[in-house]
Amino acid sequence: MTGAHWRTSTRSSSNGGDCVEVADNLPGVVLVRDSKDRTGGTLRFTPTAWQSFVEIVRAPAAR
């Protein structure tokens, strides 16, 4: 998607393992992709859905 500014998730490992990149700079959409396959599929979320996901993952019960 044009204009997406990708950043690596703070939870991704730094040793070349499982990495997720997020682009949340576009209006009305949050994009997620695998950093090892940048030309592969991209997941799209509404900002509200993405925020809900992040809150659930951060919740103590999810750990």
mmCIF file of C-alpha atoms in Angstrom:
data_model
loop_
_atom_site.group_PDB
_atom_site.id
_atom_site.type_symbol
_atom_site.label_atom_id
_atom_site.label_comp_id
_atom_site.label_asym_id
_atom_site.label_seq_id
_atom_site.Cartn_x
_atom_site.Cartn_y
_atom_site.Cartn_z
ATOM 1 C CA MET A 1 0.000 0.000 0.000
ATOM 2 C CA THR A 2 1.374 3.392 -0.965
ATOM 3 C CA GLY A 3 2.439 5.639 1.890
ATOM 4 C CA ALA A 4 2.653 2.939 4.545
ATOM 5 C CA HIS A 5 5.473 3.543 7.030
ATOM 6 C CA TRP A 6 6.414 0.115 8.395
ATOM 7 C CA ARG A 7 7.950 -0.450 11.824
ATOM 8 C CA THR A 8 8.985 -3.676 13.494
ATOM 9 C CA SER A 9 6.899 -4.723 16.456
ATOM 10 C CA THR A 10 8.580 -4.150 19.812
ATOM 11 C CA ARG A 11 7.741 -7.780 20.654
ATOM 12 C CA SER A 12 9.566 -9.186 17.628
ATOM 13 C CA SER A 13 12.839 -10.944 18.247
ATOM 14 C CA SER A 14 16.046 -9.267 17.168
ATOM 15 C CA ASN A 15 17.789 -12.452 15.999
ATOM 16 C CA GLY A 16 16.060 -12.770 12.627
ATOM 17 C CA GLY A 17 13.264 -14.944 13.941
ATOM 18 C CA ASP A 18 9.568 -14.217 14.025
ATOM 19 C CA CYS A 19 9.090 -10.571 13.136
ATOM 20 C CA VAL A 20 5.919 -8.644 12.514
ATOM 21 C CA GLU A 21 5.818 -5.200 10.968
ATOM 22 C CA VAL A 22 3.000 -2.725 11.526
ATOM 23 C CA ALA A 23 2.008 0.354 9.549
ATOM 24 C CA ASP A 24 -0.414 2.522 11.519
ATOM 25 C CA ASN A 25 0.156 5.861 9.818
ATOM 26 C CA LEU A 26 -2.667 5.597 7.270
ATOM 27 C CA PRO A 27 -6.152 6.927 7.991
ATOM 28 C CA GLY A 28 -8.715 4.249 8.845
ATOM 29 C CA VAL A 29 -6.453 1.203 8.506
ATOM 30 C CA VAL A 30 -3.649 -0.632 10.330
ATOM 31 C CA LEU A 31 -1.544 -2.974 8.203
ATOM 32 C CA VAL A 32 0.423 -5.976 9.484
ATOM 33 C CA ARG A 33 2.912 -8.129 7.558
ATOM 34 C CA ASP A 34 5.639 -10.715 8.067
ATOM 35 C CA SER A 35 9.032 -9.007 7.828
ATOM 36 C CA LYS A 36 10.547 -12.146 6.279
ATOM 37 C CA ASP A 37 8.019 -12.051 3.401
ATOM 38 C CA ARG A 38 7.349 -8.389 2.691
ATOM 39 C CA THR A 39 5.845 -9.111 -0.720
ATOM 40 C CA GLY A 40 3.477 -11.707 0.732
ATOM 41 C CA GLY A 41 0.052 -11.065 2.191
ATOM 42 C CA THR A 42 -0.834 -8.104 4.356
ATOM 43 C CA LEU A 43 -3.461 -8.159 7.071
ATOM 44 C CA ARG A 44 -5.710 -5.105 7.363
ATOM 45 C CA PHE A 45 -7.484 -4.011 10.523
ATOM 46 C CA THR A 46 -9.553 -1.039 11.522
ATOM 47 C CA PRO A 47 -7.769 1.061 14.138
ATOM 48 C CA THR A 48 -10.418 0.042 16.685
ATOM 49 C CA ALA A 49 -9.967 -3.675 15.987
ATOM 50 C CA TRP A 50 -6.167 -3.331 16.150
ATOM 51 C CA GLN A 51 -6.342 -1.464 19.462
ATOM 52 C CA SER A 52 -8.625 -4.164 20.892
ATOM 53 C CA PHE A 53 -6.179 -6.856 19.779
ATOM 54 C CA VAL A 54 -3.216 -5.043 21.343
ATOM 55 C CA GLU A 55 -5.100 -4.566 24.629
ATOM 56 C CA ILE A 56 -5.986 -8.272 24.775
ATOM 57 C CA VAL A 57 -2.393 -9.322 24.063
ATOM 58 C CA ARG A 58 -1.083 -6.949 26.736
ATOM 59 C CA ALA A 59 -3.585 -8.124 29.368
ATOM 60 C CA PRO A 60 -1.954 -10.104 32.223
ATOM 61 C CA ALA A 61 -4.339 -13.055 31.737
ATOM 62 C CA ALA A 62 -3.108 -13.480 28.156
ATOM 63 C CA ARG A 63 0.433 -14.197 29.309
#
